[in-house]
Coordinates of C-alpha atoms (C1' of nucleotides) in Angstrom, one line a residue:
Chain A
M78 CA 131.6 79.6 74.6
G79 CA 130.7 81.0 78.0
I80 CA 132.8 84.0 77.5
K81 CA 130.7 85.4 74.8
E82 CA 127.6 85.0 76.9
R83 CA 129.2 86.8 79.8
K84 CA 130.0 89.7 77.5
E85 CA 126.5 89.7 76.2
K86 CA 125.3 89.8 79.7
H87 CA 127.6 92.6 80.7
K88 CA 126.4 94.6 77.8
E89 CA 122.7 94.0 78.7
D90 CA 123.7 94.9 82.2
L91 CA 125.0 98.3 81.2
R92 CA 122.0 98.9 79.1
Q93 CA 119.9 98.3 82.2
R94 CA 122.1 100.5 84.4
I95 CA 121.7 103.3 82.0
L96 CA 118.0 102.9 82.1
D97 CA 118.0 102.7 85.9
A98 CA 120.0 105.9 86.2
A99 CA 117.7 107.6 83.7
K100 CA 114.7 106.5 85.6
E101 CA 116.0 107.7 88.9
L102 CA 116.8 111.2 87.4
F103 CA 113.5 111.2 85.6
L104 CA 111.4 110.4 88.6
K105 CA 113.3 112.9 90.7
D106 CA 113.6 115.9 88.3
G107 CA 111.5 115.2 85.3
Y108 CA 112.1 114.9 81.6
D109 CA 114.1 118.0 80.8
A110 CA 116.4 117.7 83.7
T111 CA 117.3 114.1 82.7
S112 CA 120.2 114.9 80.5
I113 CA 122.5 112.4 78.8
R114 CA 125.4 114.0 80.6
K115 CA 123.8 113.5 84.0
I116 CA 122.9 109.9 83.3
A117 CA 126.5 109.3 82.2
E118 CA 127.8 110.9 85.4
K119 CA 125.6 108.6 87.5
I120 CA 126.8 105.4 85.9
E121 CA 130.4 106.8 85.7
F122 CA 130.8 106.5 82.0
S123 CA 131.4 109.2 79.4
P124 CA 128.2 110.7 77.8
T125 CA 128.9 109.3 74.4
T126 CA 129.0 105.7 75.7
I127 CA 125.3 106.0 76.2
Y128 CA 124.9 106.3 72.4
L129 CA 126.3 102.8 72.1
Y130 CA 123.4 101.4 74.0
Y131 CA 120.5 103.7 73.0
K132 CA 119.9 105.5 69.7
D133 CA 119.2 108.9 71.4
K134 CA 117.4 110.5 74.3
A135 CA 114.0 109.7 72.9
D136 CA 115.0 106.0 72.8
I137 CA 115.8 106.0 76.5
M138 CA 112.5 107.8 77.2
Y139 CA 110.6 105.3 75.1
A140 CA 112.1 102.6 77.3
L141 CA 110.8 104.4 80.4
H142 CA 107.5 104.9 78.6
Q143 CA 107.2 101.1 78.3
E144 CA 108.0 100.6 81.9
G145 CA 105.3 103.0 82.8
F146 CA 102.8 101.0 80.8
K147 CA 103.8 97.8 82.4
L148 CA 103.3 99.4 85.8
L149 CA 99.8 100.6 84.9
S150 CA 98.9 97.3 83.2
G151 CA 99.9 95.4 86.3
Q152 CA 97.6 97.6 88.4
F153 CA 94.8 97.0 86.0
L154 CA 95.4 93.2 86.0
V155 CA 94.6 93.0 89.8
L156 CA 91.2 94.5 89.1
Q157 CA 90.2 91.5 87.0
H158 CA 89.3 89.9 90.3
V159 CA 86.6 92.4 90.9
H160 CA 83.7 90.5 89.4
E161 CA 80.8 93.0 89.4
P162 CA 81.6 94.8 86.1
F163 CA 80.4 98.3 87.1
E164 CA 82.4 98.0 90.3
R165 CA 85.4 97.0 88.3
L166 CA 84.9 100.0 86.0
K167 CA 84.8 102.4 88.9
A168 CA 87.9 100.7 90.4
M169 CA 89.7 101.1 87.1
G170 CA 88.9 104.8 87.2
R171 CA 90.3 105.1 90.7
V172 CA 93.5 103.2 89.7
Y173 CA 94.0 105.3 86.6
M174 CA 93.5 108.5 88.7
N175 CA 95.9 107.3 91.4
F176 CA 98.4 106.3 88.9
A177 CA 98.4 109.8 87.5
L178 CA 98.7 111.4 90.9
N179 CA 101.3 109.0 92.3
N180 CA 103.4 108.9 89.1
P181 CA 102.9 112.3 87.5
D182 CA 106.1 112.1 85.5
F183 CA 105.3 108.7 84.2
Y184 CA 101.8 109.8 83.3
E185 CA 103.1 112.8 81.4
L186 CA 105.6 110.6 79.5
M187 CA 102.9 108.0 78.7
F188 CA 99.9 110.2 77.8
I189 CA 100.8 113.8 77.5
M190 CA 104.2 114.2 75.9
K191 CA 104.6 113.9 72.2
E192 CA 108.2 112.6 72.1
P193 CA 107.8 109.0 73.0
I194 CA 104.9 108.2 70.7
E195 CA 106.7 110.0 67.9
F196 CA 109.6 107.7 68.5
V197 CA 107.2 104.8 68.2
K198 CA 105.9 106.1 64.9
A199 CA 109.5 106.7 63.6
H200 CA 111.3 103.5 64.8
C201 CA 108.9 100.8 65.9
Q202 CA 107.3 100.0 62.6
G203 CA 103.6 99.2 62.8
E204 CA 103.2 96.3 65.2
E205 CA 104.5 96.3 68.8
W206 CA 102.8 98.7 71.3
E207 CA 101.1 95.8 73.2
E208 CA 101.1 97.4 76.7
G209 CA 99.0 100.4 75.7
E210 CA 96.5 98.5 73.6
Q211 CA 96.2 95.9 76.4
A212 CA 95.3 98.6 78.9
F213 CA 92.6 99.9 76.5
S214 CA 91.2 96.5 75.8
S215 CA 90.9 95.9 79.6
L216 CA 88.6 98.9 79.5
T217 CA 86.6 97.9 76.5
M218 CA 86.1 94.5 77.9
T219 CA 84.8 95.9 81.2
V220 CA 82.5 98.2 79.3
E221 CA 81.2 95.2 77.4
H222 CA 80.6 93.3 80.7
C223 CA 78.8 96.4 82.0
K224 CA 76.5 96.3 79.0
A225 CA 75.8 92.6 79.6
A226 CA 74.8 93.7 83.1
G227 CA 72.4 96.3 81.8
Y228 CA 74.5 99.4 81.8
F229 CA 75.1 101.7 78.8
T230 CA 73.0 99.4 76.6
K231 CA 72.3 102.1 74.1
F232 CA 75.9 102.8 73.3
D233 CA 78.7 101.4 71.1
T234 CA 81.3 99.7 73.3
T235 CA 84.4 101.2 71.8
T236 CA 83.0 104.7 71.5
F237 CA 81.8 104.5 75.1
A238 CA 85.2 103.3 76.2
L239 CA 86.9 106.1 74.4
N240 CA 84.6 108.6 76.1
I241 CA 85.5 107.2 79.5
W242 CA 89.2 107.3 78.7
S243 CA 88.9 110.8 77.4
L244 CA 87.2 112.0 80.5
M245 CA 89.6 110.3 82.9
H246 CA 92.6 111.5 80.9
G247 CA 91.3 115.0 80.7
L248 CA 90.6 115.1 84.4
C249 CA 94.1 113.8 85.2
G250 CA 95.6 116.3 82.7
L251 CA 93.8 119.3 84.2
K252 CA 94.8 118.2 87.6
L253 CA 98.5 117.6 86.8
Q254 CA 98.7 120.8 84.8
G255 CA 97.4 122.8 87.8
H256 CA 94.2 124.0 86.2
L257 CA 92.0 122.2 88.8
D258 CA 93.9 123.6 91.8
H259 CA 93.9 127.0 90.2
M260 CA 90.1 127.0 89.9
A261 CA 89.7 125.7 93.4
S262 CA 91.8 128.6 94.7
T263 CA 89.9 131.3 92.8
K264 CA 86.4 130.0 92.9
V265 CA 86.0 129.8 96.7
E266 CA 82.7 127.9 96.6
L267 CA 84.4 125.0 94.9
F268 CA 86.9 124.6 97.6
E269 CA 84.3 123.7 100.2
G270 CA 83.3 120.4 98.5
G271 CA 86.7 118.9 99.1
D272 CA 89.3 117.9 96.5
L273 CA 88.0 119.0 93.1
M274 CA 89.3 115.9 91.3
E275 CA 87.6 113.7 93.8
V276 CA 84.3 115.6 93.4
T277 CA 84.5 115.5 89.6
F278 CA 85.2 111.8 89.6
A279 CA 82.2 111.2 91.9
G280 CA 80.1 113.3 89.5
F281 CA 81.3 111.1 86.6
V282 CA 80.3 107.9 88.5
K283 CA 76.9 109.4 89.2
M284 CA 76.6 110.2 85.5
L285 CA 77.5 106.7 84.5
E286 CA 74.9 105.3 86.9
G287 CA 72.4 107.6 85.3
L288 CA 73.0 105.8 82.0
K289 CA 71.9 102.4 83.3
Chain B
M233 CA 105.2 166.7 76.1
G234 CA 104.4 164.7 73.0
I235 CA 107.9 163.4 72.9
K236 CA 107.6 161.3 76.0
E237 CA 104.4 159.8 74.6
R238 CA 106.0 159.0 71.4
K239 CA 108.8 157.2 73.2
E240 CA 106.3 155.3 75.3
K241 CA 104.5 154.3 72.1
H242 CA 107.7 153.3 70.5
K243 CA 108.5 151.1 73.5
E244 CA 105.0 149.5 73.4
D245 CA 105.6 149.1 69.7
L246 CA 108.7 147.1 70.2
R247 CA 107.1 145.0 72.9
Q248 CA 104.4 144.1 70.4
R249 CA 106.9 143.4 67.6
I250 CA 108.7 141.0 69.8
L251 CA 105.4 139.3 70.6
D252 CA 104.4 139.2 66.9
A253 CA 107.8 137.6 66.0
A254 CA 107.5 135.1 68.8
K255 CA 103.9 134.3 67.7
E256 CA 105.0 133.7 64.1
L257 CA 107.8 131.4 65.1
F258 CA 105.7 129.7 67.7
L259 CA 102.8 128.9 65.2
K260 CA 105.3 127.8 62.6
D261 CA 107.7 125.7 64.6
G262 CA 106.2 125.2 68.1
Y263 CA 107.4 126.1 71.6
D264 CA 110.9 124.6 71.7
A265 CA 111.9 126.0 68.4
T266 CA 110.9 129.5 69.4
S267 CA 114.2 130.6 70.8
I268 CA 115.1 134.1 72.1
R269 CA 117.8 134.3 69.6
K270 CA 115.5 133.6 66.7
I271 CA 113.0 136.1 67.9
A272 CA 115.8 138.6 68.1
E273 CA 117.0 137.9 64.6
K274 CA 113.5 138.3 63.3
I275 CA 113.1 141.8 64.7
E276 CA 116.7 142.6 64.0
F277 CA 117.8 143.4 67.6
S278 CA 120.3 141.6 69.8
P279 CA 118.9 138.8 71.9
T280 CA 119.4 140.6 75.2
T281 CA 117.2 143.5 74.1
I282 CA 114.3 141.2 74.5
Y283 CA 115.0 140.9 78.2
L284 CA 114.3 144.7 78.5
Y285 CA 110.7 144.1 77.4
Y286 CA 110.0 140.6 78.8
K287 CA 111.2 139.0 82.0
D288 CA 112.1 135.7 80.3
K289 CA 110.9 133.2 77.8
A290 CA 108.0 132.1 80.0
D291 CA 106.9 135.7 80.1
I292 CA 106.6 135.9 76.3
M293 CA 104.9 132.5 76.2
Y294 CA 102.4 133.7 78.9
A295 CA 101.6 136.7 76.6
L296 CA 100.8 134.3 73.8
H297 CA 98.9 132.1 76.2
Q298 CA 96.7 135.1 76.9
E299 CA 96.2 135.8 73.2
G300 CA 95.1 132.2 72.8
F301 CA 92.5 132.6 75.5
K302 CA 91.2 135.8 73.9
L303 CA 90.8 133.9 70.6
L304 CA 88.9 131.1 72.2
S305 CA 86.7 133.4 74.3
G306 CA 85.9 135.3 71.1
Q307 CA 84.7 132.1 69.5
F308 CA 82.6 131.2 72.5
L309 CA 81.0 134.7 72.6
V310 CA 79.5 134.2 69.2
L311 CA 77.6 131.1 70.5
Q312 CA 75.7 133.2 73.0
H313 CA 73.3 133.8 70.1
V314 CA 72.4 130.1 70.0
H315 CA 69.3 130.3 72.2
E316 CA 68.4 126.6 72.7
P317 CA 70.8 125.7 75.6
F318 CA 71.6 122.1 74.6
E319 CA 72.3 123.2 71.1
R320 CA 74.6 125.8 72.5
L321 CA 76.4 123.3 74.6
K322 CA 76.9 121.0 71.6
A323 CA 78.1 124.0 69.6
M324 CA 80.6 124.9 72.4
G325 CA 82.0 121.4 72.2
R326 CA 82.4 121.7 68.5
V327 CA 84.1 125.1 68.8
Y328 CA 86.4 123.8 71.5
M329 CA 87.3 120.8 69.4
N330 CA 87.9 122.8 66.3
F331 CA 90.0 125.3 68.2
A332 CA 92.3 122.5 69.3
L333 CA 92.5 121.0 65.8
N334 CA 93.1 124.3 64.1
N335 CA 95.4 125.8 66.7
P336 CA 97.2 122.8 68.2
D337 CA 100.2 124.9 69.4
F338 CA 97.9 127.4 71.1
Y339 CA 95.9 124.6 72.6
E340 CA 99.1 123.0 73.9
L341 CA 100.3 126.2 75.4
M342 CA 96.9 127.0 77.0
F343 CA 95.9 123.6 78.4
I344 CA 98.7 121.1 78.2
M345 CA 102.0 122.7 79.0
K346 CA 103.0 123.5 82.5
E347 CA 105.2 126.5 81.9
P348 CA 102.6 129.3 81.4
I349 CA 100.4 128.5 84.3
E350 CA 103.5 128.2 86.5
F351 CA 104.4 131.7 85.4
V352 CA 100.9 132.8 86.5
K353 CA 101.4 131.3 89.9
A354 CA 104.8 132.8 90.2
H355 CA 104.2 136.3 88.9
C356 CA 100.6 137.2 88.6
Q357 CA 99.6 137.2 92.2
G358 CA 96.1 135.8 92.8
E359 CA 93.8 137.9 90.7
E360 CA 93.9 138.3 86.9
W361 CA 93.4 135.2 84.8
E362 CA 90.0 136.6 83.6
E363 CA 90.0 135.0 80.1
G364 CA 90.2 131.4 81.3
E365 CA 87.7 131.8 84.0
Q366 CA 85.3 133.6 81.7
A367 CA 85.5 130.7 79.2
F368 CA 84.7 128.2 82.0
S369 CA 81.8 130.4 83.3
S370 CA 80.4 130.4 79.7
L371 CA 80.2 126.6 80.1
T372 CA 78.7 126.6 83.6
M373 CA 76.1 129.1 82.5
T374 CA 75.1 127.0 79.6
V375 CA 74.9 123.9 81.8
E376 CA 72.7 125.9 84.1
H377 CA 70.4 126.8 81.2
C378 CA 70.3 123.2 80.1
K379 CA 69.2 122.2 83.6
A380 CA 66.4 124.8 83.4
A381 CA 65.4 123.2 80.1
G382 CA 65.2 119.8 81.8
Y383 CA 68.7 118.3 81.1
F384 CA 71.1 117.0 83.7
T385 CA 68.6 117.9 86.5
K386 CA 70.1 115.4 88.9
F387 CA 73.6 116.9 88.7
D388 CA 75.5 119.7 90.3
T389 CA 76.2 122.4 87.7
T390 CA 79.9 123.0 88.4
T391 CA 80.7 119.3 88.8
F392 CA 78.9 118.6 85.6
A393 CA 80.7 121.4 83.7
L394 CA 84.0 120.1 85.0
N395 CA 83.1 116.7 83.6
I396 CA 82.3 118.1 80.3
W397 CA 85.5 120.1 80.2
S398 CA 87.5 117.1 81.3
L399 CA 86.1 114.9 78.5
M400 CA 86.5 117.5 75.8
H401 CA 90.0 118.3 77.0
G402 CA 90.9 114.6 77.2
L403 CA 89.6 114.0 73.8
C404 CA 91.6 116.9 72.3
G405 CA 94.7 115.8 74.2
L406 CA 94.5 112.2 72.9
K407 CA 94.0 113.5 69.4
L408 CA 96.8 116.0 69.4
Q409 CA 99.2 113.6 71.1
G410 CA 98.5 111.1 68.4
H411 CA 97.0 108.4 70.5
L412 CA 93.7 108.5 68.7
D413 CA 95.2 108.2 65.3
H414 CA 97.5 105.5 66.5
M415 CA 94.5 103.5 67.7
A416 CA 92.6 104.1 64.5
S417 CA 95.6 102.7 62.5
T418 CA 96.0 99.5 64.6
K419 CA 92.5 98.6 65.4
V420 CA 91.1 98.4 61.9
E421 CA 87.5 98.1 62.8
L422 CA 87.7 101.6 64.3
F423 CA 88.8 103.1 61.2
E424 CA 85.7 102.3 59.3
G425 CA 83.4 104.5 61.4
G426 CA 85.2 107.6 60.2
D427 CA 87.3 110.0 62.2
L428 CA 87.7 108.7 65.7
M429 CA 87.5 112.1 67.3
E430 CA 84.2 112.8 65.5
V431 CA 82.8 109.4 66.4
T432 CA 83.7 109.9 70.1
F433 CA 82.2 113.3 70.2
A434 CA 79.0 112.0 68.7
G435 CA 79.0 109.3 71.3
F436 CA 79.4 112.0 74.0
V437 CA 76.5 114.0 72.7
K438 CA 74.4 110.9 72.7
M439 CA 75.5 110.2 76.3
L440 CA 74.4 113.7 77.3
E441 CA 71.1 113.3 75.6
G442 CA 70.6 110.1 77.6
L443 CA 70.8 112.2 80.8
K444 CA 67.8 114.3 80.0
Chain C
dT81 C1' 125.6 174.9 74.8
dT82 C1' 127.4 171.7 77.3
dA83 C1' 127.8 168.3 81.1
dG84 C1' 125.3 164.7 83.5
dG85 C1' 122.4 161.0 83.8
dA86 C1' 118.9 157.9 82.5
dA87 C1' 117.2 154.8 79.1
dT88 C1' 118.3 151.6 75.6
dA89 C1' 121.0 148.3 73.2
dT90 C1' 125.0 145.5 72.5
dT91 C1' 129.1 142.3 73.2
dA92 C1' 131.0 138.6 75.7
dA93 C1' 130.4 135.2 78.6
dC94 C1' 128.4 131.3 81.6
dA95 C1' 126.5 127.0 82.1
dG96 C1' 124.0 124.1 80.1
dT97 C1' 121.8 120.8 76.1
dG98 C1' 121.8 116.6 72.3
dT99 C1' 124.7 114.7 69.2
dT100 C1' 128.6 113.3 66.0
dA101 C1' 133.5 112.5 64.2
dA102 C1' 137.8 111.1 65.2
dC103 C1' 140.7 108.8 68.2
dT104 C1' 142.5 105.3 71.7
dA105 C1' 142.7 101.3 74.3
dT106 C1' 141.3 96.6 75.0
dA107 C1' 140.2 92.1 73.7
dT108 C1' 139.4 88.5 70.1
dT109 C1' 140.4 86.1 66.1
dT110 C1' 143.4 84.6 62.4
Chain D
dA118 C1' 152.5 88.1 66.7
dA119 C1' 149.6 90.8 63.5
dA120 C1' 145.1 92.1 62.1
dT121 C1' 140.7 93.2 63.3
dA122 C1' 136.5 94.0 65.8
dT123 C1' 134.6 96.0 70.2
dA124 C1' 134.1 99.4 73.8
dG125 C1' 135.0 103.7 75.4
dT126 C1' 136.8 108.5 75.4
dT127 C1' 138.0 113.3 74.0
dA128 C1' 137.0 117.2 71.5
dA129 C1' 134.0 119.6 69.0
dC130 C1' 129.6 121.5 66.7
dA131 C1' 125.6 124.0 67.0
dC132 C1' 122.4 125.1 69.8
dT133 C1' 119.7 126.8 74.3
dG134 C1' 118.3 130.6 78.2
dT135 C1' 120.2 134.1 80.8
dT136 C1' 123.3 137.6 83.1
dA137 C1' 127.2 141.1 83.8
dA138 C1' 129.6 144.6 81.9
dT139 C1' 130.0 147.8 78.3
dA140 C1' 128.7 151.0 74.8
dT141 C1' 125.5 154.1 72.6
dT142 C1' 121.7 157.2 72.3
dC143 C1' 118.8 160.7 74.0
dC144 C1' 116.7 164.0 77.2
dT145 C1' 117.2 167.1 80.9
dA146 C1' 119.1 170.5 83.9
dA147 C1' 123.0 173.8 84.9

DNA sequence: TTAGGAATATTAACAGTGTTAACTATATTT
DNA sequence: AAATATAGTTAACACTGTTAATATTCCTAA
């Protein structure tokens, strides 16, 4: 029964090719410009064929959304080798920041846009999600370790982690949206201190150190 | 020459009616669902007429964007009467949070979407912007006053203000995008402590108090 | 008062979008 | 070989923002 398997594989192959084409378009031109028709053209199939492999556009975008989380999780994983917890926390901030800067479209898809998470709510009932939760638990664990090392002792771990995530997410959002650059260009005195995102992050680290 | 004035007025009137219709649709159904054709239908003109009064859809959305900033600025202005600076800072956080929760579409348009600020960059050369900068300077001034009262003395005012904005913006973004609720629904132990946004904000305030 | 011209508004069209129903060709099973 | 399941396509629907060409209205100047 090798023939059935080969067909299965071919089918899985095409599903992957669709995703690859979508990814290429997405990373080049962003969400809106990634149309079903353009994906179809790239893989040289008719547009409707795509609907045999993915439920709809949101389904494709959700698949990319997952890829993004794998990418970020992988980058976080490396940091487990930084033993000093506060150093690791700082490094996580850097990684998160750089991920947003280097993969702005992924970042948008993962943390800013509504579509993919609404797809989760609608079609992936309850469980799943793994990647995202894993990334957040990396953070809470690091905060926990920091507490053991004498940092943030007065604070609840989860609440503190959420504060850190909020700040980093907000910073990335303001940067990607252009608000930070806009402020740097109008408020001249801000421009002197170098990149506003970098300066703000440095300020945040200083703030965290102040909570030892 | 009252006739010319009347015409001017009529023209300004129609411009406003377009904006009102757009606003109504926008607040009811969001950005994407606010189409030129639907706006036109609402004011009983043909779709193309709208282009005589606004350059394009982004232009209309920019006008709403401005309205949103006026709304928020107005709410901030009231807080000038809170004399104790740290109390005022906390109140600003609350106002910002509630603004995001009560006007999610406005918040998205003002702080999350790319379109309007790209319109500013493309068409409003350099100057203008007022409302947004005014809101931020409300914040920096309050931070400055806090410093005078013994808070955050070790920190640069602008950097600190940017950190505060980032955190509040990130928190609102995570809430509106659904990430916070999603976490509350999966991680059961988080749900017990009440609304996650509220809890996080309380943690932030505590953090700021720790920096006195 | 009437002709000209500007301002205003409309129709028709272009080039797209996501998505579905109906149809065809291919391959597998009975 | 006939029936059936699978894979893919064509055509269409109902939209979108936007522009060019056309019609209508209104004010001004001869």
